[in-house]
């Protein structure tokens, strides 16, 4: 059951209505879609292949975007959203953090809404994720408590009164529940139609309003929701307000330079979303998992924050790209943009800028070399009996790979559940293991499936490789145990009952089928995994090859996959409406 169905059926449903539709952006869905499409096309026209070659590949992990009326700041915001479009089908949750323009709070405020409405539809709120970050412990669900069942035990969380702060053992103690600050606030709302357009209308959100708070307090809130490739962080902020145009540009250039340099703190008189911005800069400077002194040595290497472009409300929607994106030979780190000529130097304007941040794979360990890594291989308990080195040659048979991958998955889950009290990070353990198994360092995409008593208990993965296979398995093992929205997180008591399967995927290949009949004829049962994407709605879904065991007929296989994507199971098509790709998967299962 998807998030939309869960929310629609609960009696404590709270849909926060659009507050600024018709003011900051059109309230007519058709006009709104056309405006966003035009602004994205404008941004794509600026982001030429030569420009994109100067940016990292893949979707950004976080963006900083303005939140004014679309006619003023939409094209500048579209620079970031055009890049974020790369994550469609992978990104399923957006953590949106804006400032508090109307109702002040101390801390980072969550709403008690179950969804936010826009003219483009309803965006479900990740209530379970909010409750977990808050430190809320759900009561046991009961048959006579339908709200608890439908909300995964978190119905009582939504009933907490305003100004209730996170529990003392929360990783983000500045989080609080406060409905009034969300009621009329526009900073989060204006981002949702862009997200619904570029990532799909079934995207989940976590709406946060950051009031008076220190950079590390907002940073801790971001760390609590950071997640993996399924999550993007959207920081909503404008720059200077109502200064003469010439002076505003100078102020904004200085602020842009400080943000790009991670120069904390940005003052609210330079950016209305200074508190959210400072939280992201805190993550960029101090990392996701702080050590005793509050810092990690590799944070600046892990995160790459890039300035994309800017404008003011006096520029008529004309965005200026960052100079280091437009000028060949200009070194990275240049923070200026060649702006258009000013129509009126003395016009009072508001400034806007967009940034994108990519998360890179770097070593998270203490710098131990490979020789030390080999000596410490027994950190992976489930595979400590493997002897795969013979006179310097690595033995890589299938049985060996199965033990290694399943061992990584189980070790990652045990670490997450606190069953293992290891003195090392899981990333460091995987890197040490990679010294003996170089194939773990190669980019790989996988799904990790958990079962309990033969029934599905969690399944999460990615379709395309973006990090080393060893780290991908470890990350998705934890995701399957803790982030599958269909299930409560796995508990330590359940661990002995879990079955683990790791499926390593080949690179998806487009299929030429122009109709449903052609697709079903081309499919290879029990061999092909299938990805379908509807070009009309952007809906996307996949079935692993293992699903053929339950749906052996191609028409059933395709029909159920269409339904999974939110499309009619009997849908037929000709031409290019439904785009299809197939892949194969090598499944590594535990012996029963």
Coordinates of C-alpha atoms in Angstrom, one line a residue:
X1 CA 0.0 0.0 0.0
X2 CA 1.5 3.3 -1.1
X3 CA 1.8 6.4 1.1
X4 CA -1.1 8.1 -0.7
X5 CA -3.4 5.2 0.3
X6 CA -2.2 5.2 3.8
X7 CA -2.9 8.8 4.3
X8 CA -6.2 8.8 2.5
X9 CA -7.7 6.1 4.7
X10 CA -6.7 7.5 8.1
X11 CA -9.3 9.4 10.2
X12 CA -6.7 11.8 11.5
X13 CA -5.9 13.0 7.9
X14 CA -4.5 16.5 7.9
X15 CA -3.9 18.0 4.4
X16 CA -2.3 21.4 4.6
X17 CA -3.9 23.4 1.7
X18 CA -1.9 25.5 -0.7
X19 CA -1.6 28.9 1.0
X20 CA 0.1 31.0 -1.8
X21 CA -1.2 29.5 -5.0
X22 CA -2.5 32.3 -7.1
X23 CA 0.0 34.7 -5.6
X24 CA 3.5 33.2 -5.7
X25 CA 2.6 30.8 -8.5
X26 CA -0.5 30.1 -10.7
X27 CA -3.4 28.3 -9.0
X28 CA -4.5 26.8 -12.4
X29 CA -2.8 23.4 -12.9
X30 CA -2.5 23.8 -16.6
X31 CA -1.0 27.2 -16.4
X32 CA 1.3 26.2 -13.6
X33 CA 2.6 23.2 -15.5
X34 CA 3.3 25.3 -18.5
X35 CA 5.1 28.0 -16.5
X36 CA 7.4 25.4 -14.8
X37 CA 8.0 23.6 -18.1
X38 CA 9.0 26.9 -19.7
X39 CA 11.3 27.8 -16.8
X40 CA 12.9 24.3 -16.9
X41 CA 13.4 24.6 -20.7
X42 CA 15.1 28.0 -20.1
X43 CA 17.4 26.5 -17.6
X44 CA 18.2 23.5 -19.8
X45 CA 19.1 26.0 -22.6
X46 CA 21.7 27.6 -20.3
X47 CA 23.0 24.2 -19.0
X48 CA 24.6 23.3 -22.3
X49 CA 26.7 20.1 -22.7
X50 CA 29.8 22.3 -22.3
X51 CA 28.4 23.7 -19.0
X52 CA 27.3 20.3 -17.7
X53 CA 30.8 19.0 -18.4
X54 CA 32.1 21.4 -15.6
X55 CA 29.6 19.9 -13.1
X56 CA 29.7 16.5 -11.3
X57 CA 27.6 13.8 -12.8
X58 CA 24.3 12.5 -11.3
X59 CA 21.6 14.3 -9.3
X60 CA 22.7 16.7 -6.5
X61 CA 22.2 15.5 -3.0
X62 CA 21.2 19.0 -1.9
X63 CA 20.2 22.3 -3.5
X64 CA 19.8 25.9 -2.4
X65 CA 17.0 27.6 -4.3
X66 CA 15.0 30.8 -4.0
X67 CA 11.4 31.0 -2.9
X68 CA 10.0 34.2 -4.4
X69 CA 7.2 34.5 -7.0
X70 CA 8.0 32.3 -9.9
X71 CA 8.0 35.2 -12.3
X72 CA 10.9 36.7 -10.4
X73 CA 13.0 33.7 -9.2
X74 CA 11.7 30.7 -11.0
X75 CA 14.3 30.6 -13.7
X76 CA 17.1 30.8 -11.2
X77 CA 15.5 28.0 -9.1
X78 CA 15.1 26.0 -12.4
X79 CA 18.9 25.8 -12.8
X80 CA 19.0 23.5 -9.7
X81 CA 15.8 21.7 -10.5
X82 CA 17.0 20.9 -14.0
X83 CA 20.0 19.1 -12.5
X84 CA 17.8 17.4 -9.8
X85 CA 15.7 16.0 -12.7
X86 CA 18.6 13.4 -13.1
X87 CA 17.3 11.7 -9.9
X88 CA 13.9 11.0 -11.2
X89 CA 13.0 7.4 -10.4
X90 CA 15.7 7.2 -7.6
X91 CA 14.8 10.2 -5.4
X92 CA 11.6 9.4 -3.5
X93 CA 11.7 11.9 -0.6
X94 CA 12.5 15.6 -0.4
X95 CA 13.5 17.2 2.9
X96 CA 12.5 20.9 2.4
X97 CA 13.9 23.4 4.9
X98 CA 12.8 27.0 4.8
X99 CA 12.8 30.0 7.1
X100 CA 9.9 31.3 9.2
X101 CA 8.6 34.5 7.6
X102 CA 5.4 34.8 9.6
X103 CA 5.5 32.9 12.9
X104 CA 8.7 32.8 14.8
X105 CA 10.0 29.6 16.5
X106 CA 13.0 28.5 18.4
X107 CA 14.4 25.4 16.6
X108 CA 13.4 23.5 13.5
X109 CA 9.6 23.1 13.3
X110 CA 7.8 20.1 11.8
X111 CA 4.2 20.2 10.7
X112 CA 1.5 17.9 12.0
X113 CA 0.1 17.6 8.5
X114 CA 0.0 14.2 6.7
X115 CA 0.2 15.9 3.3
X116 CA 0.7 19.2 1.5
X117 CA -1.6 20.2 -1.3
X118 CA -0.6 22.1 -4.4
X119 CA -2.5 22.7 -7.7
X120 CA -0.5 19.7 -9.1
X121 CA -1.7 17.3 -6.5
X122 CA -1.1 16.1 -2.9
X123 CA 2.5 15.5 -1.6
X124 CA 2.4 12.9 1.2
X125 CA 4.5 13.8 4.3
X126 CA 6.9 11.1 5.6
X127 CA 5.3 10.9 9.0
X128 CA 7.1 7.8 10.0
X129 CA 10.5 9.4 9.2
X130 CA 9.6 12.5 11.1
X131 CA 8.6 10.5 14.1
X132 CA 11.8 8.5 14.1
X133 CA 13.9 11.6 13.8
X134 CA 11.9 13.1 16.7
X135 CA 12.7 10.2 18.9
X136 CA 9.1 9.1 19.1
X137 CA 8.5 5.4 20.1
X138 CA 5.3 4.0 18.6
X139 CA 3.0 1.9 20.7
X140 CA 2.2 -1.6 19.5
X141 CA -0.4 -1.5 16.8
X142 CA -3.7 -3.1 17.6
X143 CA -6.6 -4.3 15.5
X144 CA -8.9 -1.8 17.3
X145 CA -6.6 1.1 16.5
X146 CA -6.9 1.6 12.7
X147 CA -5.0 4.9 12.7
X148 CA -2.0 3.2 14.3
X149 CA -2.1 0.4 11.8
X150 CA -2.4 2.7 8.8
X151 CA 0.3 5.1 10.0
X152 CA 2.7 2.4 11.2
X153 CA 2.1 3.1 14.8
X154 CA 2.7 6.8 14.6
X155 CA -0.8 8.2 15.0
X156 CA -0.1 9.4 18.5
X157 CA 2.9 11.4 17.1
X158 CA 0.5 13.5 15.1
X159 CA -1.6 14.2 18.2
X160 CA 1.3 15.7 20.2
X161 CA 0.6 19.4 21.0
X162 CA 2.3 22.3 19.4
X163 CA 5.7 23.3 20.7
X164 CA 6.6 19.8 21.8
X165 CA 10.3 19.3 21.3
X166 CA 12.2 16.1 20.3
X167 CA 13.0 13.6 23.0
X168 CA 16.3 14.0 24.9
X169 CA 17.8 11.1 23.2
X170 CA 17.0 12.3 19.7
X171 CA 19.9 13.0 17.3
X172 CA 18.2 16.3 16.5
X173 CA 17.0 17.9 19.8
X174 CA 16.1 21.2 18.2
X175 CA 13.2 19.6 16.3
X176 CA 9.8 20.5 17.5
X177 CA 6.2 20.3 16.4
X178 CA 4.6 23.6 15.5
X179 CA 1.6 23.9 13.2
X180 CA 1.1 27.7 13.2
X181 CA 4.5 28.4 11.6
X182 CA 3.5 26.2 8.6
X183 CA 0.0 27.5 8.1
X184 CA 0.8 30.5 5.8
X185 CA 4.5 30.0 5.2
X186 CA 5.5 30.1 1.5
X187 CA 9.2 29.1 1.6
X188 CA 8.5 25.3 1.6
X189 CA 5.3 25.4 -0.4
X190 CA 6.7 27.0 -3.5
X191 CA 9.3 24.3 -3.9
X192 CA 6.7 21.4 -4.0
X193 CA 5.3 22.0 -7.5
X194 CA 8.9 22.0 -8.9
X195 CA 9.6 18.8 -7.1
X196 CA 6.4 17.2 -8.3
X197 CA 7.3 18.1 -11.9
X198 CA 11.0 17.0 -12.0
X199 CA 10.8 14.0 -9.6
X200 CA 7.2 12.8 -10.1
X201 CA 3.9 13.5 -8.4
X202 CA 4.3 10.7 -5.9
X203 CA 7.3 12.2 -4.1
X204 CA 7.2 12.2 -0.3
X205 CA 8.2 15.3 1.6
X206 CA 9.5 16.4 5.0
X207 CA 8.5 20.0 5.4
X208 CA 10.7 21.9 8.0
X209 CA 10.8 25.6 9.0
X210 CA 14.0 26.6 10.7
X211 CA 13.6 29.5 13.1
X212 CA 16.2 30.8 15.5
X213 CA 18.7 28.0 15.7
X214 CA 22.5 27.5 15.6
X215 CA 24.1 26.0 12.5
X216 CA 24.8 22.7 14.2
X217 CA 21.2 22.5 15.5
X218 CA 19.9 22.8 11.9
X219 CA 22.7 20.6 10.7
X220 CA 21.7 17.9 13.2
X221 CA 18.1 18.1 11.8
X222 CA 19.5 17.6 8.3
X223 CA 21.7 14.7 9.4
X224 CA 18.6 13.0 11.0
X225 CA 16.9 13.0 7.6
X226 CA 19.9 12.7 5.3
X227 CA 19.2 9.1 4.1
X228 CA 20.7 7.7 0.9
X229 CA 20.1 8.3 -2.8
X230 CA 16.4 8.2 -2.2
X231 CA 16.5 11.5 -0.3
X232 CA 17.3 15.0 -1.5
X233 CA 17.7 18.1 0.7
X234 CA 16.1 21.3 -0.6
X235 CA 17.2 24.5 1.2
X236 CA 14.8 27.4 0.5
X237 CA 16.3 30.9 0.7
X238 CA 16.4 34.3 -1.0
X239 CA 19.3 36.7 -0.6
X240 CA 19.2 40.4 0.1
X241 CA 15.9 42.3 0.4
X242 CA 14.9 45.7 -1.0
X243 CA 18.2 47.4 -1.5
X244 CA 19.0 49.5 -4.7
X245 CA 19.8 47.1 -7.5
X246 CA 23.5 48.0 -7.8
X247 CA 24.1 47.7 -4.1
X248 CA 22.0 44.5 -3.9
X249 CA 24.2 42.8 -6.6
X250 CA 27.3 43.7 -4.6
X251 CA 25.9 42.4 -1.4
X252 CA 24.7 39.2 -3.0
X253 CA 28.0 38.6 -4.7
X254 CA 29.7 38.7 -1.3
X255 CA 27.1 36.4 0.2
X256 CA 27.4 34.0 -2.7
X257 CA 31.1 33.9 -2.2
X258 CA 30.8 33.2 1.5
X259 CA 28.3 30.3 0.9
X260 CA 30.5 28.8 -1.7
X261 CA 33.4 29.0 0.7
X262 CA 31.4 27.4 3.6
X263 CA 32.0 30.6 5.6
X264 CA 29.7 30.3 8.6
X265 CA 27.5 31.9 9.7
X266 CA 25.4 33.7 7.0
X267 CA 23.4 36.5 8.7
X268 CA 19.7 36.8 8.1
X269 CA 20.1 40.3 6.8
X270 CA 22.0 38.8 3.9
X271 CA 19.7 35.8 3.2
X272 CA 16.2 35.3 4.6
X273 CA 16.9 31.6 4.7
X274 CA 20.2 32.0 6.6
X275 CA 19.2 29.5 9.3
X276 CA 18.5 26.7 6.8
X277 CA 21.6 27.6 4.7
X278 CA 23.8 27.6 7.8
X279 CA 22.6 24.1 8.6
X280 CA 23.6 22.8 5.2
X281 CA 27.0 24.5 5.5
X282 CA 27.4 22.9 8.9
X283 CA 27.0 19.5 7.2
X284 CA 29.4 20.4 4.5
X285 CA 32.0 21.5 7.0
X286 CA 31.5 18.9 9.8
X287 CA 30.1 15.9 8.0
X288 CA 27.4 13.4 8.8
X289 CA 28.9 11.5 11.6
X290 CA 30.8 13.8 14.0
X291 CA 33.7 12.6 16.1
X292 CA 34.4 13.6 19.7
X293 CA 35.6 17.1 18.7
X294 CA 32.5 17.7 16.6
X295 CA 34.2 17.4 13.2
X296 CA 35.2 14.8 10.6
X297 CA 38.4 15.3 8.8
X298 CA 37.1 14.4 5.4
X299 CA 33.9 16.4 5.3
X300 CA 35.2 19.0 2.9
X301 CA 36.4 16.3 0.5
X302 CA 33.1 14.5 0.7
X303 CA 30.8 17.3 -0.2
X304 CA 31.1 19.5 -3.3
X305 CA 29.0 22.7 -3.2
X306 CA 28.8 24.6 -6.5
X307 CA 27.3 28.0 -7.2
X308 CA 25.0 27.7 -10.3
X309 CA 23.6 31.2 -11.0
X310 CA 21.7 34.2 -9.8
X311 CA 19.5 37.2 -10.5
X312 CA 17.5 39.9 -8.8
X313 CA 13.8 40.7 -9.1
X314 CA 14.8 43.6 -11.4
X315 CA 16.3 41.3 -14.0
X316 CA 13.0 40.2 -15.6
X317 CA 13.7 36.5 -14.9
X318 CA 17.0 36.5 -16.7
X319 CA 19.4 34.3 -14.8
X320 CA 23.2 34.8 -14.9
X321 CA 25.2 31.6 -14.8
X322 CA 28.3 31.3 -12.6
X323 CA 31.4 32.4 -14.5
X324 CA 33.3 29.2 -13.9
X325 CA 30.4 27.3 -15.6
X326 CA 30.4 29.6 -18.7
X327 CA 34.1 30.5 -19.3
X328 CA 36.5 27.8 -20.5
X329 CA 39.7 27.9 -18.5
X330 CA 38.2 29.6 -15.5
X331 CA 39.3 27.6 -12.4
X332 CA 36.7 26.1 -10.1
X333 CA 35.8 28.2 -7.1
X334 CA 35.1 31.4 -9.1
X335 CA 31.9 32.8 -7.5
X336 CA 31.0 35.7 -9.8
X337 CA 28.4 35.7 -12.5
X338 CA 28.2 38.1 -15.5
X339 CA 24.9 39.7 -14.9
X340 CA 22.7 41.5 -17.5
X341 CA 22.6 45.2 -17.7
X342 CA 20.5 46.9 -15.0
X343 CA 17.4 48.6 -16.2
X344 CA 17.2 50.8 -13.1
X345 CA 20.2 50.9 -10.7
X346 CA 18.1 52.4 -7.9
X347 CA 15.2 50.0 -8.1
X348 CA 14.6 48.2 -4.8
X349 CA 15.1 44.5 -5.5
X350 CA 15.4 41.0 -3.9
X351 CA 18.3 38.8 -4.7
X352 CA 18.2 35.1 -5.7
X353 CA 20.8 32.4 -6.2
X354 CA 20.9 28.7 -6.8
X355 CA 23.5 26.2 -5.6
X356 CA 23.9 22.4 -5.9
X357 CA 25.8 20.1 -3.6
X358 CA 27.0 16.6 -4.6
X359 CA 28.0 13.9 -2.1
X360 CA 31.2 12.1 -3.2
X361 CA 32.5 8.7 -2.0
X362 CA 35.6 9.2 0.1
X363 CA 37.3 7.0 2.7
X364 CA 35.6 7.2 6.0
X365 CA 38.2 5.3 8.0
X366 CA 41.2 6.5 9.9
X367 CA 43.6 6.4 7.0
X368 CA 44.8 2.8 7.5
X369 CA 46.7 1.5 4.5
X370 CA 45.8 -1.6 2.6
X371 CA 48.3 -3.8 4.5
X372 CA 46.6 -2.9 7.8
X373 CA 43.3 -3.5 6.1
X374 CA 44.1 -7.1 5.2
X375 CA 45.1 -7.8 8.8
X376 CA 41.8 -6.5 10.1
X377 CA 39.6 -8.4 7.7
X378 CA 37.9 -10.4 10.5
X379 CA 35.8 -7.3 11.3
X380 CA 33.2 -8.9 9.0
X381 CA 32.0 -11.6 11.3
X382 CA 29.9 -13.6 8.8
X383 CA 32.9 -14.1 6.4
X384 CA 35.8 -14.5 8.7
X385 CA 36.3 -18.1 7.5
X386 CA 36.9 -17.2 3.9
X387 CA 40.5 -17.9 2.7
X388 CA 40.6 -16.3 -0.8
X389 CA 44.3 -15.5 -1.2
X390 CA 46.5 -18.1 -2.7
X391 CA 50.0 -17.0 -3.6
X392 CA 48.8 -13.5 -4.2
X393 CA 45.9 -14.5 -6.5
X394 CA 42.4 -13.7 -5.6
X395 CA 39.9 -16.5 -6.0
X396 CA 36.6 -15.1 -7.2
X397 CA 34.2 -18.0 -7.7
X398 CA 30.4 -17.5 -7.3
X399 CA 30.2 -19.1 -3.9
X400 CA 32.9 -16.8 -2.6
X401 CA 31.0 -13.7 -3.9
X402 CA 27.8 -14.9 -2.3
X403 CA 29.5 -15.3 1.1
X404 CA 31.1 -11.9 0.9
X405 CA 28.1 -9.9 -0.3
X406 CA 25.7 -11.6 2.2
X407 CA 28.2 -11.1 5.0
X408 CA 28.5 -7.4 4.2
X409 CA 24.7 -7.1 4.3
X410 CA 24.3 -8.9 7.5
X411 CA 27.1 -7.1 9.2
X412 CA 25.7 -3.7 8.1
X413 CA 22.3 -4.7 9.6
X414 CA 23.8 -5.8 12.9
X415 CA 25.8 -2.6 13.2
X416 CA 22.6 -0.6 12.5
X417 CA 20.7 -2.6 15.1
X418 CA 23.4 -2.2 17.7
X419 CA 24.0 -6.0 17.9
X420 CA 27.7 -5.5 17.0
X421 CA 29.7 -3.1 19.1
X422 CA 32.4 -2.5 16.5
X423 CA 35.1 0.2 16.9
X424 CA 35.0 1.0 13.2
X425 CA 32.6 2.4 10.7
X426 CA 30.9 0.1 8.3
X427 CA 32.4 2.0 5.4
X428 CA 35.9 1.4 6.8
X429 CA 35.1 -2.3 7.2
X430 CA 33.9 -2.6 3.6
X431 CA 37.0 -0.7 2.4
X432 CA 39.2 -3.1 4.3
X433 CA 37.4 -6.1 2.8
X434 CA 37.8 -4.5 -0.6
X435 CA 41.6 -4.9 -0.2
X436 CA 41.1 -8.7 -0.5
X437 CA 38.2 -8.4 -3.0
X438 CA 39.0 -5.7 -5.6
X439 CA 35.6 -6.3 -7.3
X440 CA 33.9 -4.7 -4.4
X441 CA 35.5 -1.4 -5.4
X442 CA 33.9 -1.4 -8.8
X443 CA 30.7 0.6 -9.3
X444 CA 27.7 -1.6 -8.8
X445 CA 23.9 -1.4 -8.3
X446 CA 22.0 -3.8 -6.1
X447 CA 18.8 -4.5 -4.3
X448 CA 18.8 -6.0 -0.8
X449 CA 15.7 -8.0 0.1
X450 CA 14.8 -9.1 3.6
X451 CA 12.3 -11.8 4.4
X452 CA 10.8 -13.1 7.6
X453 CA 9.0 -16.4 7.7
X454 CA 9.1 -16.4 3.9
X455 CA 7.3 -13.1 3.7
X456 CA 8.8 -9.8 2.5
X457 CA 10.2 -7.6 5.3
X458 CA 11.9 -4.9 3.3
X459 CA 13.4 -4.3 -0.2
X460 CA 15.4 -1.3 -1.3
X461 CA 18.0 -0.7 -4.0
X462 CA 19.0 1.4 -7.0
X463 CA 18.9 0.6 -10.7
X464 CA 22.1 2.3 -11.8
X465 CA 25.6 2.2 -10.2
X466 CA 26.7 5.4 -8.5
X467 CA 29.2 4.0 -5.8
X468 CA 31.3 0.9 -5.2
X469 CA 29.4 -2.3 -5.0
X470 CA 30.5 -3.1 -1.5
X471 CA 29.2 0.2 -0.1
X472 CA 26.1 -0.1 -2.1
X473 CA 25.3 -3.5 -0.5
X474 CA 26.0 -2.2 3.0
X475 CA 23.9 1.0 2.4
X476 CA 20.9 -0.8 1.0
X477 CA 21.0 -3.5 3.7
X478 CA 20.4 -0.8 6.3
X479 CA 17.9 0.9 4.0
X480 CA 15.9 -2.3 3.6
X481 CA 15.9 -2.8 7.4
X482 CA 15.0 0.8 8.3
X483 CA 13.6 2.9 5.4
X484 CA 11.2 0.8 3.4
X485 CA 7.9 2.8 3.8
X486 CA 5.8 -0.3 3.7
X487 CA 7.1 -1.7 6.9
X488 CA 8.1 -0.7 10.4
X489 CA 11.9 -0.7 11.0
X490 CA 13.4 -4.0 11.8
X491 CA 14.2 -4.6 15.5
X492 CA 17.1 -6.4 17.1
X493 CA 14.7 -9.1 18.3
X494 CA 13.7 -9.8 14.7
X495 CA 17.3 -10.2 13.4
X496 CA 17.7 -13.9 13.9
X497 CA 14.5 -14.5 11.9
X498 CA 15.6 -12.5 8.9
X499 CA 16.5 -14.0 5.5
X500 CA 18.8 -11.9 3.4
X501 CA 19.1 -11.8 -0.4
X502 CA 21.4 -9.5 -2.5
X503 CA 20.7 -9.0 -6.2
X504 CA 23.4 -7.4 -8.2
X505 CA 22.1 -5.7 -11.3
X506 CA 23.5 -5.3 -14.8
X507 CA 23.3 -1.9 -16.5
X508 CA 19.8 -1.3 -17.8
X509 CA 19.4 -1.5 -21.6
X510 CA 16.6 0.3 -23.5
X511 CA 14.1 -1.9 -25.3
X512 CA 12.8 -1.0 -28.7
X513 CA 9.3 -2.4 -28.1
X514 CA 6.8 0.2 -29.4
X515 CA 3.7 -1.5 -28.0
X516 CA 2.6 -3.7 -25.1
X517 CA 2.4 -6.7 -27.4
X518 CA 5.9 -6.2 -28.6
X519 CA 7.2 -5.7 -25.1
X520 CA 5.6 -8.9 -23.8
X521 CA 7.0 -10.8 -26.8
X522 CA 10.5 -9.5 -26.3
X523 CA 10.7 -10.2 -22.5
X524 CA 12.7 -13.2 -21.4
X525 CA 10.8 -14.8 -18.4
X526 CA 13.0 -15.5 -15.4
X527 CA 15.9 -13.6 -17.0
X528 CA 14.8 -10.0 -17.5
X529 CA 14.2 -7.4 -14.8
X530 CA 12.0 -4.7 -16.3
X531 CA 11.8 -0.9 -15.8
X532 CA 8.9 1.0 -17.2
X533 CA 8.4 4.8 -17.3
X534 CA 5.3 6.7 -18.5
X535 CA 6.5 9.7 -20.5
X536 CA 3.1 11.4 -19.8
X537 CA 3.2 11.3 -16.0
X538 CA 6.8 10.4 -15.2
X539 CA 5.7 7.4 -13.2
X540 CA 8.3 4.7 -13.0
X541 CA 8.6 1.2 -11.5
X542 CA 10.6 -1.9 -11.7
X543 CA 10.4 -5.6 -11.1
X544 CA 13.4 -7.7 -10.4
X545 CA 13.8 -11.0 -12.4
X546 CA 12.8 -12.9 -9.2
X547 CA 9.2 -11.6 -9.6
X548 CA 8.8 -14.1 -12.5
X549 CA 8.6 -16.8 -9.9
X550 CA 5.3 -15.3 -8.8
X551 CA 4.1 -13.9 -12.1
X552 CA 5.4 -16.3 -14.8
X553 CA 3.2 -15.0 -17.6
X554 CA 4.4 -11.9 -19.5
X555 CA 1.0 -10.3 -19.5
X556 CA 0.6 -10.7 -15.7
X557 CA 4.2 -9.5 -15.2
X558 CA 3.7 -6.3 -17.2
X559 CA 0.2 -5.7 -15.9
X560 CA 1.3 -5.9 -12.2
X561 CA 4.3 -3.6 -12.9
X562 CA 2.0 -1.1 -14.5
X563 CA -0.2 -1.2 -11.4
X564 CA 2.9 -0.8 -9.2
X565 CA 3.7 2.4 -11.2
X566 CA 0.2 3.7 -10.5
X567 CA -1.0 3.1 -14.1
X568 CA -4.0 0.9 -15.2
X569 CA -2.9 -2.8 -15.4
X570 CA -4.6 -3.2 -18.7
X571 CA -3.0 -0.2 -20.3
X572 CA -2.0 -0.6 -24.0
X573 CA 0.1 1.8 -26.0
X574 CA 1.8 2.5 -29.3
X575 CA 4.7 4.7 -30.0
X576 CA 6.9 6.1 -27.2
X577 CA 4.5 6.7 -24.3
X578 CA 5.9 3.9 -22.2
X579 CA 9.7 3.7 -22.2
X580 CA 11.1 0.3 -21.2
X581 CA 14.5 -1.0 -20.2
X582 CA 15.6 -4.4 -19.1
X583 CA 18.5 -5.7 -17.0
X584 CA 19.6 -9.0 -15.5
X585 CA 20.3 -9.7 -11.9
X586 CA 22.6 -12.2 -10.1
X587 CA 20.8 -13.2 -6.9
X588 CA 22.8 -14.3 -3.9
X589 CA 20.6 -16.1 -1.4
X590 CA 21.3 -17.6 1.9
X591 CA 21.0 -21.4 2.1
X592 CA 17.9 -22.6 4.0

